[in-house]
């Protein structure tokens, strides 16, 4: 796994390949200040060329504990290709590409909430945000997932998709919340929508 802790960045002028079953963010505590409250991470990944997020053959996504809560993962490149998992539980994942963003295979971006234990009580956390912006086309292939669902009694989060070209949204869009809590917010702005509004509406009702 690639884990962002604290505030950090990885930058290259050319192509960047990250091969891991999951890219995620973890809470960070300063060992020199043990009484301080743990802080959410901010991880930035930037490539002047193509940024590829891929899973090694045969790898599986490990279970993530409560320390992997919140945080923000930002990806910026000329083109972004993802086929692995990017997880920021109750956090933020943003991707910005000059040209295309392509999610394929079993790619998953997950900022959904989880259930944590606080003073002996189980408490849900709210869904986070997923923000994808492509200067060219945006493709969510069949089998891919975007999840901003809330956990417990908490509300779901927000998915915002922007493409100057075509948006091909075949993946699963999940923003569920418990009864009485606010369901997910979905925004899409694109030069054209491959599926059409009726198909997209059906996908959202399922998710």
Coordinates of N, CA and C in Angstrom, one line a residue:
X1 N 0.8 -1.2 0.0 CA 0.0 0.0 0.0 C 0.9 1.3 0.0
X2 N 0.4 2.3 -0.6 CA 1.0 3.6 -0.6 C 0.2 4.4 0.4
X3 N 0.8 4.9 1.5 CA 0.1 5.6 2.5 C 0.6 7.0 2.7
X4 N -0.3 8.0 2.6 CA 0.1 9.4 2.9 C -0.1 9.7 4.4
X5 N 1.0 10.2 5.0 CA 0.9 10.6 6.4 C 1.5 12.1 6.5
X6 N 0.8 12.9 7.3 CA 1.2 14.3 7.3 C 0.9 15.0 6.0
X7 N 1.6 16.0 5.7 CA 1.5 16.7 4.4 C 2.8 16.4 3.6
X8 N 2.5 15.9 2.4 CA 3.7 15.5 1.5 C 3.3 15.5 0.1
X9 N 4.3 15.4 -0.8 CA 4.0 15.4 -2.2 C 5.0 14.5 -2.9
X10 N 4.6 14.0 -4.1 CA 5.5 13.2 -5.0 C 5.3 13.8 -6.4
X11 N 6.3 14.3 -6.9 CA 6.2 15.1 -8.2 C 7.3 14.6 -9.2
X12 N 6.9 14.5 -10.5 CA 7.9 14.2 -11.5 C 7.5 15.0 -12.8
X13 N 8.5 15.3 -13.6 CA 8.3 16.1 -14.8 C 7.7 15.2 -15.9
X14 N 8.0 13.9 -15.8 CA 7.5 13.0 -16.8 C 6.4 12.1 -16.3
X15 N 6.4 10.8 -16.7 CA 5.4 9.9 -16.4 C 5.6 9.4 -14.9
X16 N 4.6 9.0 -14.3 CA 4.7 8.5 -12.9 C 3.8 7.2 -12.8
X17 N 4.4 6.1 -12.4 CA 3.6 4.9 -12.2 C 3.6 4.5 -10.7
X18 N 2.5 4.3 -10.1 CA 2.3 3.9 -8.7 C 1.6 2.5 -8.8
X19 N 2.4 1.5 -8.4 CA 1.9 0.1 -8.4 C 1.6 -0.3 -6.9
X20 N 0.4 -0.4 -6.5 CA 0.0 -0.8 -5.2 C -1.5 -1.2 -5.1
X21 N -1.8 -2.1 -4.2 CA -3.2 -2.5 -4.2 C -4.1 -1.4 -3.7
X22 N -3.6 -0.4 -3.0 CA -4.4 0.8 -2.5 C -3.5 2.0 -2.3
X23 N -4.0 3.1 -2.6 CA -3.3 4.4 -2.2 C -4.3 5.0 -1.2
X24 N -3.8 5.3 0.0 CA -4.7 5.8 1.0 C -4.0 6.9 1.9
X25 N -4.7 7.4 2.9 CA -4.2 8.4 3.8 C -4.5 8.0 5.2
X26 N -3.5 8.2 6.1 CA -3.7 7.8 7.5 C -3.5 9.1 8.4
X27 N -4.1 9.0 9.6 CA -3.9 10.0 10.6 C -2.5 10.1 11.0
X28 N -2.0 11.3 11.3 CA -0.6 11.4 11.7 C -0.5 12.1 13.1
X29 N 0.3 11.5 13.9 CA 0.6 12.1 15.2 C 2.1 12.4 15.3
X30 N 2.4 13.6 15.8 CA 3.8 14.0 16.0 C 4.4 13.3 17.2
X31 N 5.3 12.4 17.0 CA 5.9 11.6 18.2 C 6.5 12.5 19.3
X32 N 6.9 13.7 18.9 CA 7.5 14.6 19.9 C 6.4 15.4 20.7
X33 N 5.1 15.2 20.2 CA 4.0 15.9 20.9 C 2.9 14.9 21.1
X34 N 3.1 13.9 22.0 CA 2.1 12.9 22.2 C 0.7 13.3 22.6
X35 N 0.6 14.5 23.2 CA -0.7 15.0 23.6 C -1.5 15.7 22.5
X36 N -0.9 16.0 21.4 CA -1.6 16.6 20.3 C -2.6 15.7 19.7
X37 N -3.6 16.3 19.1 CA -4.6 15.5 18.4 C -4.1 15.1 17.0
X38 N -4.4 13.8 16.7 CA -3.9 13.3 15.4 C -4.5 14.2 14.2
X39 N -3.7 14.4 13.2 CA -4.1 15.3 12.1 C -4.3 14.4 10.8
X40 N -5.3 14.8 10.0 CA -5.5 14.1 8.8 C -4.4 14.4 7.8
X41 N -4.1 13.5 6.9 CA -3.0 13.7 5.9 C -3.5 14.4 4.7
X42 N -2.5 15.0 4.0 CA -2.7 15.6 2.7 C -1.6 15.1 1.8
X43 N -1.9 14.3 0.8 CA -1.0 13.7 -0.1 C -1.2 14.2 -1.5
X44 N -0.2 14.8 -2.1 CA -0.3 15.3 -3.5 C 0.6 14.5 -4.4
X45 N 0.1 14.1 -5.6 CA 0.8 13.3 -6.6 C 0.7 14.0 -7.9
X46 N 1.8 14.4 -8.5 CA 1.8 15.3 -9.7 C 2.8 14.7 -10.7
X47 N 2.3 14.6 -12.0 CA 3.1 14.1 -13.1 C 2.9 15.0 -14.3
X48 N 4.1 15.4 -14.9 CA 4.0 16.2 -16.1 C 3.5 15.4 -17.3
X49 N 3.6 14.1 -17.2 CA 3.1 13.2 -18.3 C 1.9 12.4 -17.8
X50 N 2.0 11.1 -18.0 CA 0.9 10.2 -17.6 C 1.1 9.7 -16.2
X51 N 0.0 9.8 -15.4 CA 0.0 9.2 -14.0 C -0.8 7.9 -14.1
X52 N -0.1 6.8 -13.8 CA -0.8 5.5 -13.8 C -0.8 4.9 -12.4
X53 N -2.0 4.6 -12.0 CA -2.3 4.0 -10.7 C -2.7 2.6 -10.9
X54 N -1.9 1.6 -10.6 CA -2.2 0.2 -11.0 C -2.0 -0.7 -9.8
X55 N -2.6 -1.9 -9.8 CA -2.5 -2.9 -8.8 C -1.6 -4.0 -9.3
X56 N -0.6 -4.4 -8.5 CA 0.2 -5.6 -8.9 C -0.6 -6.8 -9.1
X57 N -0.2 -7.7 -10.0 CA -1.0 -8.9 -10.3 C -1.2 -9.7 -9.0
X58 N -2.4 -10.1 -8.8 CA -2.7 -11.0 -7.6 C -2.9 -10.3 -6.3
X59 N -2.7 -9.0 -6.3 CA -2.8 -8.2 -5.0 C -4.3 -8.0 -4.6
X60 N -4.5 -7.8 -3.3 CA -5.8 -7.5 -2.8 C -5.8 -6.3 -1.9
X61 N -6.9 -5.6 -1.7 CA -6.9 -4.4 -0.9 C -6.9 -4.8 0.6
X62 N -6.0 -4.4 1.4 CA -6.0 -4.8 2.8 C -7.1 -4.1 3.6
X63 N -7.5 -4.7 4.7 CA -8.5 -4.0 5.6 C -7.8 -2.8 6.2
X64 N -8.6 -1.7 6.3 CA -8.0 -0.4 6.8 C -8.7 -0.1 8.1
X65 N -7.9 0.2 9.1 CA -8.4 0.4 10.5 C -8.8 1.9 10.6
X66 N -9.2 2.3 11.8 CA -9.7 3.6 12.1 C -8.7 4.7 11.9
X67 N -7.4 4.3 11.9 CA -6.3 5.3 11.7 C -6.3 5.8 10.3
X68 N -7.0 5.1 9.4 CA -7.1 5.6 8.0 C -8.4 6.3 7.8
X69 N -8.5 7.4 8.5 CA -9.8 8.2 8.5 C -9.5 9.6 8.1
X70 N -10.3 10.1 7.2 CA -10.2 11.5 6.8 C -9.0 11.6 5.8
X71 N -8.5 12.7 5.7 CA -7.3 12.9 4.8 C -7.8 13.3 3.4
X72 N -6.8 13.8 2.6 CA -7.1 14.3 1.2 C -6.0 13.7 0.3
X73 N -6.4 13.2 -0.8 CA -5.4 12.7 -1.8 C -5.7 13.5 -3.1
X74 N -4.7 14.2 -3.6 CA -4.8 15.0 -4.8 C -3.9 14.5 -5.9
X75 N -4.4 14.2 -7.1 CA -3.7 13.7 -8.2 C -3.8 14.7 -9.4
X76 N -2.7 15.0 -10.0 CA -2.7 16.0 -11.1 C -1.7 15.5 -12.1
X77 N -2.1 15.5 -13.4 CA -1.2 15.0 -14.5 C -1.8 15.4 -15.8
X78 N -1.0 15.1 -16.9 CA -1.5 15.3 -18.2 C -2.7 14.4 -18.5
X79 N -2.4 13.1 -18.2 CA -3.4 12.1 -18.3 C -3.4 11.2 -17.1
X80 N -4.5 10.7 -16.6 CA -4.5 9.8 -15.4 C -5.2 8.5 -15.8
X81 N -4.6 7.4 -15.5 CA -5.1 6.1 -15.7 C -5.1 5.3 -14.4
X82 N -6.3 4.9 -14.0 CA -6.4 4.2 -12.7 C -7.0 2.8 -12.8
X83 N -6.4 1.8 -12.2 CA -7.0 0.5 -12.2 C -6.9 -0.2 -10.9
X84 N -6.6 0.6 -9.8 CA -6.4 0.1 -8.5 C -7.4 0.9 -7.6
X85 N -7.2 0.7 -6.2 CA -8.1 1.4 -5.3 C -7.4 2.7 -4.7
X86 N -8.2 3.7 -4.6 CA -7.8 4.9 -3.9 C -8.8 5.2 -2.8
X87 N -8.3 5.2 -1.6 CA -9.3 5.3 -0.5 C -8.9 6.4 0.5
X88 N -9.8 7.3 0.8 CA -9.7 8.3 1.8 C -11.0 8.3 2.6
X89 N -11.1 7.4 3.6 CA -12.3 7.2 4.3 C -12.8 8.6 4.9
X90 N -14.0 9.0 4.6 CA -14.6 10.2 5.0 C -13.7 11.4 4.7
X91 N -12.9 11.3 3.6 CA -12.0 12.3 3.2 C -12.3 12.9 1.8
X92 N -11.3 13.3 1.1 CA -11.4 13.9 -0.2 C -10.4 13.2 -1.2
X93 N -10.9 12.9 -2.3 CA -10.0 12.5 -3.4 C -10.3 13.4 -4.6
X94 N -9.3 14.0 -5.2 CA -9.4 14.8 -6.3 C -8.4 14.4 -7.4
X95 N -8.9 14.4 -8.6 CA -8.1 14.2 -9.8 C -8.3 15.2 -10.8
X96 N -7.2 15.8 -11.3 CA -7.3 16.8 -12.4 C -6.3 16.5 -13.5
X97 N -6.8 16.3 -14.7 CA -6.0 16.0 -15.8 C -6.1 17.0 -16.9
X98 N -5.0 17.4 -17.6 CA -5.1 18.3 -18.7 C -5.9 17.6 -19.9
X99 N -5.7 16.3 -20.0 CA -6.4 15.6 -21.1 C -7.4 14.6 -20.4
X100 N -7.1 13.3 -20.5 CA -8.1 12.3 -20.1 C -7.9 11.8 -18.7
X101 N -9.0 11.3 -18.1 CA -9.0 10.5 -16.9 C -9.7 9.2 -17.3
X102 N -9.0 8.1 -17.0 CA -9.6 6.8 -17.4 C -9.6 5.9 -16.1
X103 N -10.7 5.4 -15.7 CA -10.8 4.4 -14.7 C -11.2 3.1 -15.3
X104 N -10.5 2.0 -15.1 CA -10.8 0.7 -15.8 C -10.6 -0.4 -14.8
X105 N -11.0 -1.6 -15.3 CA -10.9 -2.8 -14.5 C -11.7 -2.7 -13.2
X106 N -11.1 -3.0 -12.1 CA -11.9 -2.9 -10.8 C -11.4 -1.6 -10.0
X107 N -11.1 -0.6 -10.7 CA -10.7 0.7 -10.1 C -11.8 1.1 -9.1
X108 N -11.3 1.7 -8.0 CA -12.3 2.1 -7.0 C -11.8 3.4 -6.4
X109 N -12.6 4.4 -6.3 CA -12.3 5.6 -5.5 C -13.3 5.6 -4.4
X110 N -12.9 5.6 -3.1 CA -13.8 5.4 -2.0 C -13.5 6.4 -0.9
X111 N -14.5 7.3 -0.7 CA -14.4 8.3 0.4 C -15.6 8.0 1.3
X112 N -16.2 6.9 1.2 CA -17.3 6.6 2.1 C -17.0 6.5 3.5
X113 N -18.0 6.6 4.4 CA -17.8 6.6 5.8 C -17.5 5.2 6.3
X114 N -17.2 5.1 7.6 CA -17.0 3.9 8.3 C -17.6 4.0 9.7
X115 N -17.5 2.9 10.4 CA -18.0 2.9 11.8 C -16.8 2.8 12.7
X116 N -16.6 3.7 13.7 CA -15.5 3.7 14.6 C -16.0 3.6 16.0
X117 N -15.2 3.2 16.9 CA -15.6 3.1 18.3 C -15.0 4.3 19.1
X118 N -15.9 5.0 19.8 CA -15.6 6.2 20.6 C -16.1 6.0 22.0
X119 N -15.3 6.0 22.9 CA -15.7 5.8 24.3 C -16.7 4.6 24.5
X120 N -16.3 3.5 23.8 CA -17.1 2.3 23.9 C -18.4 2.3 23.1
X121 N -18.6 3.3 22.3 CA -19.8 3.4 21.5 C -19.4 3.4 20.0
X122 N -20.2 2.7 19.2 CA -20.0 2.6 17.8 C -20.6 3.8 17.1
X123 N -19.9 4.6 16.4 CA -20.3 5.8 15.7 C -20.0 5.8 14.2
X124 N -20.9 6.2 13.4 CA -20.7 6.2 12.0 C -20.0 7.6 11.6
X125 N -19.4 7.6 10.4 CA -18.8 8.8 9.9 C -19.4 9.1 8.6
X126 N -19.4 10.4 8.2 CA -20.1 10.8 7.0 C -19.3 10.5 5.7
X127 N -19.9 10.4 4.6 CA -19.2 10.2 3.3 C -18.4 11.5 3.0
X128 N -17.4 11.3 2.2 CA -16.5 12.4 1.8 C -16.8 12.9 0.4
X129 N -15.8 13.4 -0.3 CA -16.0 14.0 -1.6 C -15.1 13.3 -2.6
X130 N -15.6 13.2 -3.9 CA -14.8 12.7 -5.0 C -14.9 13.8 -6.1
X131 N -13.8 14.4 -6.5 CA -13.8 15.4 -7.5 C -12.9 15.1 -8.7
X132 N -13.5 14.8 -9.8 CA -12.7 14.5 -11.0 C -12.9 15.5 -12.1
X133 N -11.8 16.0 -12.7 CA -11.9 17.1 -13.7 C -11.0 16.7 -14.8
X134 N -11.5 16.6 -16.0 CA -10.7 16.2 -17.2 C -10.8 17.3 -18.3
X135 N -9.7 17.7 -18.8 CA -9.7 18.7 -19.9 C -10.1 18.0 -21.2
X136 N -10.0 16.7 -21.2 CA -10.4 15.9 -22.4 C -11.6 15.1 -22.0
X137 N -11.5 13.7 -22.1 CA -12.6 12.8 -21.8 C -12.4 12.2 -20.5
X138 N -13.6 11.8 -19.9 CA -13.6 11.1 -18.6 C -14.3 9.8 -18.8
X139 N -13.7 8.7 -18.4 CA -14.2 7.4 -18.6 C -14.2 6.6 -17.3
X140 N -15.4 6.1 -16.9 CA -15.5 5.2 -15.8 C -16.0 3.9 -16.3
X141 N -15.1 2.9 -16.5 CA -15.4 1.7 -17.2 C -16.3 0.8 -16.3
X142 N -16.9 -0.2 -17.0 CA -17.8 -1.1 -16.3 C -16.9 -1.9 -15.3
X143 N -17.4 -2.0 -14.0 CA -16.7 -2.6 -13.0 C -16.0 -1.7 -12.0
X144 N -15.9 -0.4 -12.4 CA -15.3 0.6 -11.5 C -16.3 1.2 -10.6
X145 N -15.9 1.8 -9.5 CA -16.8 2.3 -8.4 C -16.3 3.6 -7.9
X146 N -17.3 4.5 -7.7 CA -17.1 5.7 -6.9 C -18.0 5.7 -5.8
X147 N -17.5 5.8 -4.5 CA -18.3 5.6 -3.4 C -18.2 6.8 -2.4
X148 N -19.3 7.4 -2.0 CA -19.3 8.5 -1.0 C -20.4 8.2 0.0
X149 N -20.8 6.9 0.2 CA -21.8 6.6 1.1 C -21.5 6.9 2.6
X150 N -22.5 7.3 3.3 CA -22.3 7.5 4.8 C -22.4 6.2 5.5
X151 N -21.9 6.2 6.8 CA -22.0 5.0 7.6 C -22.8 5.3 8.9
X152 N -23.4 4.3 9.4 CA -24.3 4.5 10.6 C -25.4 5.4 10.2
X153 N -25.6 6.5 11.0 CA -26.7 7.4 10.7 C -26.2 8.7 10.1
X154 N -25.0 8.7 9.5 CA -24.4 9.9 9.0 C -24.8 10.0 7.5
X155 N -24.7 11.2 7.0 CA -25.0 11.5 5.6 C -24.0 11.1 4.6
X156 N -24.4 10.9 3.4 CA -23.4 10.6 2.3 C -22.7 11.9 1.8
X157 N -21.8 11.7 1.0 CA -21.0 12.9 0.5 C -21.3 13.4 -0.9
X158 N -20.3 13.7 -1.7 CA -20.5 14.4 -2.9 C -19.6 13.8 -4.0
X159 N -20.1 13.6 -5.2 CA -19.4 13.2 -6.4 C -19.5 14.3 -7.4
X160 N -18.4 15.0 -7.8 CA -18.5 16.0 -8.9 C -17.6 15.6 -10.0
X161 N -18.2 15.5 -11.2 CA -17.4 15.1 -12.4 C -17.5 16.2 -13.5
X162 N -16.3 16.5 -14.0 CA -16.3 17.5 -15.1 C -15.4 17.0 -16.2
X163 N -15.9 17.1 -17.4 CA -15.1 16.8 -18.6 C -15.4 17.7 -19.7
X164 N -14.3 18.3 -20.3 CA -14.6 19.2 -21.5 C -15.0 18.4 -22.7
X165 N -14.6 17.1 -22.8 CA -15.0 16.2 -23.8 C -16.2 15.4 -23.4
X166 N -16.1 14.1 -23.7 CA -17.2 13.1 -23.4 C -17.0 12.5 -22.0
X167 N -18.1 12.3 -21.3 CA -18.1 11.6 -20.1 C -18.8 10.2 -20.3
X168 N -18.1 9.2 -20.1 CA -18.6 7.8 -20.3 C -18.6 7.1 -18.9
X169 N -19.8 7.1 -18.3 CA -20.0 6.8 -16.9 C -20.6 5.4 -16.8
X170 N -19.9 4.3 -17.1 CA -20.4 3.0 -17.0 C -20.3 2.4 -15.6
X171 N -19.5 3.0 -14.7 CA -19.2 2.5 -13.4 C -20.3 2.7 -12.4
X172 N -20.1 2.1 -11.2 CA -21.1 2.2 -10.1 C -20.9 3.5 -9.4
X173 N -22.0 4.3 -9.1 CA -21.9 5.6 -8.4 C -22.7 5.4 -7.1
X174 N -22.0 5.3 -6.0 CA -22.7 5.0 -4.7 C -22.6 6.2 -3.8
X175 N -23.8 6.5 -3.3 CA -24.0 7.6 -2.3 C -25.1 7.3 -1.4
X176 N -25.1 6.1 -0.8 CA -26.2 5.7 0.1 C -26.1 6.3 1.5
X177 N -27.2 6.5 2.2 CA -27.2 6.9 3.6 C -28.4 6.3 4.3
X178 N -28.3 6.2 5.6 CA -29.4 5.6 6.4 C -30.7 6.4 6.3
X179 N -31.8 5.8 6.6 CA -33.1 6.5 6.6 C -33.0 7.7 7.5
X180 N -33.4 8.9 6.9 CA -33.4 10.1 7.7 C -32.2 10.9 7.5
X181 N -31.1 10.3 6.9 CA -29.9 11.0 6.6 C -29.8 11.4 5.1
X182 N -29.1 12.5 4.8 CA -29.0 13.0 3.4 C -28.2 12.0 2.5
X183 N -28.9 11.7 1.4 CA -28.2 10.9 0.4 C -27.1 11.7 -0.3
X184 N -26.3 11.0 -1.1 CA -25.2 11.6 -1.8 C -25.6 12.7 -2.8
X185 N -24.7 13.6 -3.0 CA -24.9 14.7 -4.0 C -24.1 14.3 -5.3
X186 N -24.7 14.4 -6.4 CA -24.0 14.1 -7.7 C -24.1 15.2 -8.7
X187 N -22.9 15.7 -9.2 CA -22.9 16.7 -10.2 C -22.1 16.3 -11.3
X188 N -22.5 16.5 -12.6 CA -21.8 16.2 -13.7 C -21.9 17.3 -14.8
X189 N -20.8 17.7 -15.3 CA -20.7 18.7 -16.4 C -19.8 18.2 -17.4
X190 N -20.3 18.0 -18.7 CA -19.5 17.4 -19.7 C -19.9 18.0 -21.1
X191 N -19.0 17.9 -22.0 CA -19.3 18.3 -23.4 C -20.4 17.4 -24.0
X192 N -20.3 16.1 -23.6 CA -21.4 15.1 -24.0 C -21.4 14.0 -23.0
X193 N -22.5 13.3 -22.9 CA -22.7 12.2 -22.0 C -23.0 11.0 -22.8
X194 N -22.1 10.0 -22.8 CA -22.3 8.8 -23.6 C -23.5 8.0 -23.3
X195 N -23.9 7.9 -22.1 CA -25.0 7.0 -21.7 C -26.4 7.7 -21.9
X196 N -26.5 9.0 -21.8 CA -27.8 9.7 -21.9 C -28.3 9.8 -20.4
X197 N -29.2 10.7 -20.2 CA -29.7 11.0 -18.9 C -30.5 9.9 -18.3
X198 N -31.3 9.2 -19.1 CA -32.1 8.1 -18.5 C -31.3 7.0 -17.9
X199 N -30.2 6.6 -18.6 CA -29.3 5.6 -18.1 C -28.6 6.1 -16.9
X200 N -28.2 7.3 -16.9 CA -27.5 7.8 -15.7 C -28.4 7.9 -14.5
X201 N -29.6 8.3 -14.7 CA -30.6 8.3 -13.6 C -30.8 7.0 -13.0
X202 N -30.8 5.9 -13.9 CA -31.0 4.6 -13.4 C -29.8 4.2 -12.5
X203 N -28.6 4.5 -13.0 CA -27.4 4.2 -12.2 C -27.4 4.8 -10.8
X204 N -27.8 6.1 -10.8 CA -27.9 6.8 -9.5 C -28.9 6.2 -8.6
X205 N -30.0 5.8 -9.1 CA -31.0 5.2 -8.2 C -30.6 3.9 -7.6
X206 N -29.8 3.1 -8.4 CA -29.2 1.8 -7.9 C -28.2 2.1 -6.8
X207 N -27.4 3.2 -7.0 CA -26.3 3.5 -6.1 C -26.7 4.2 -4.9

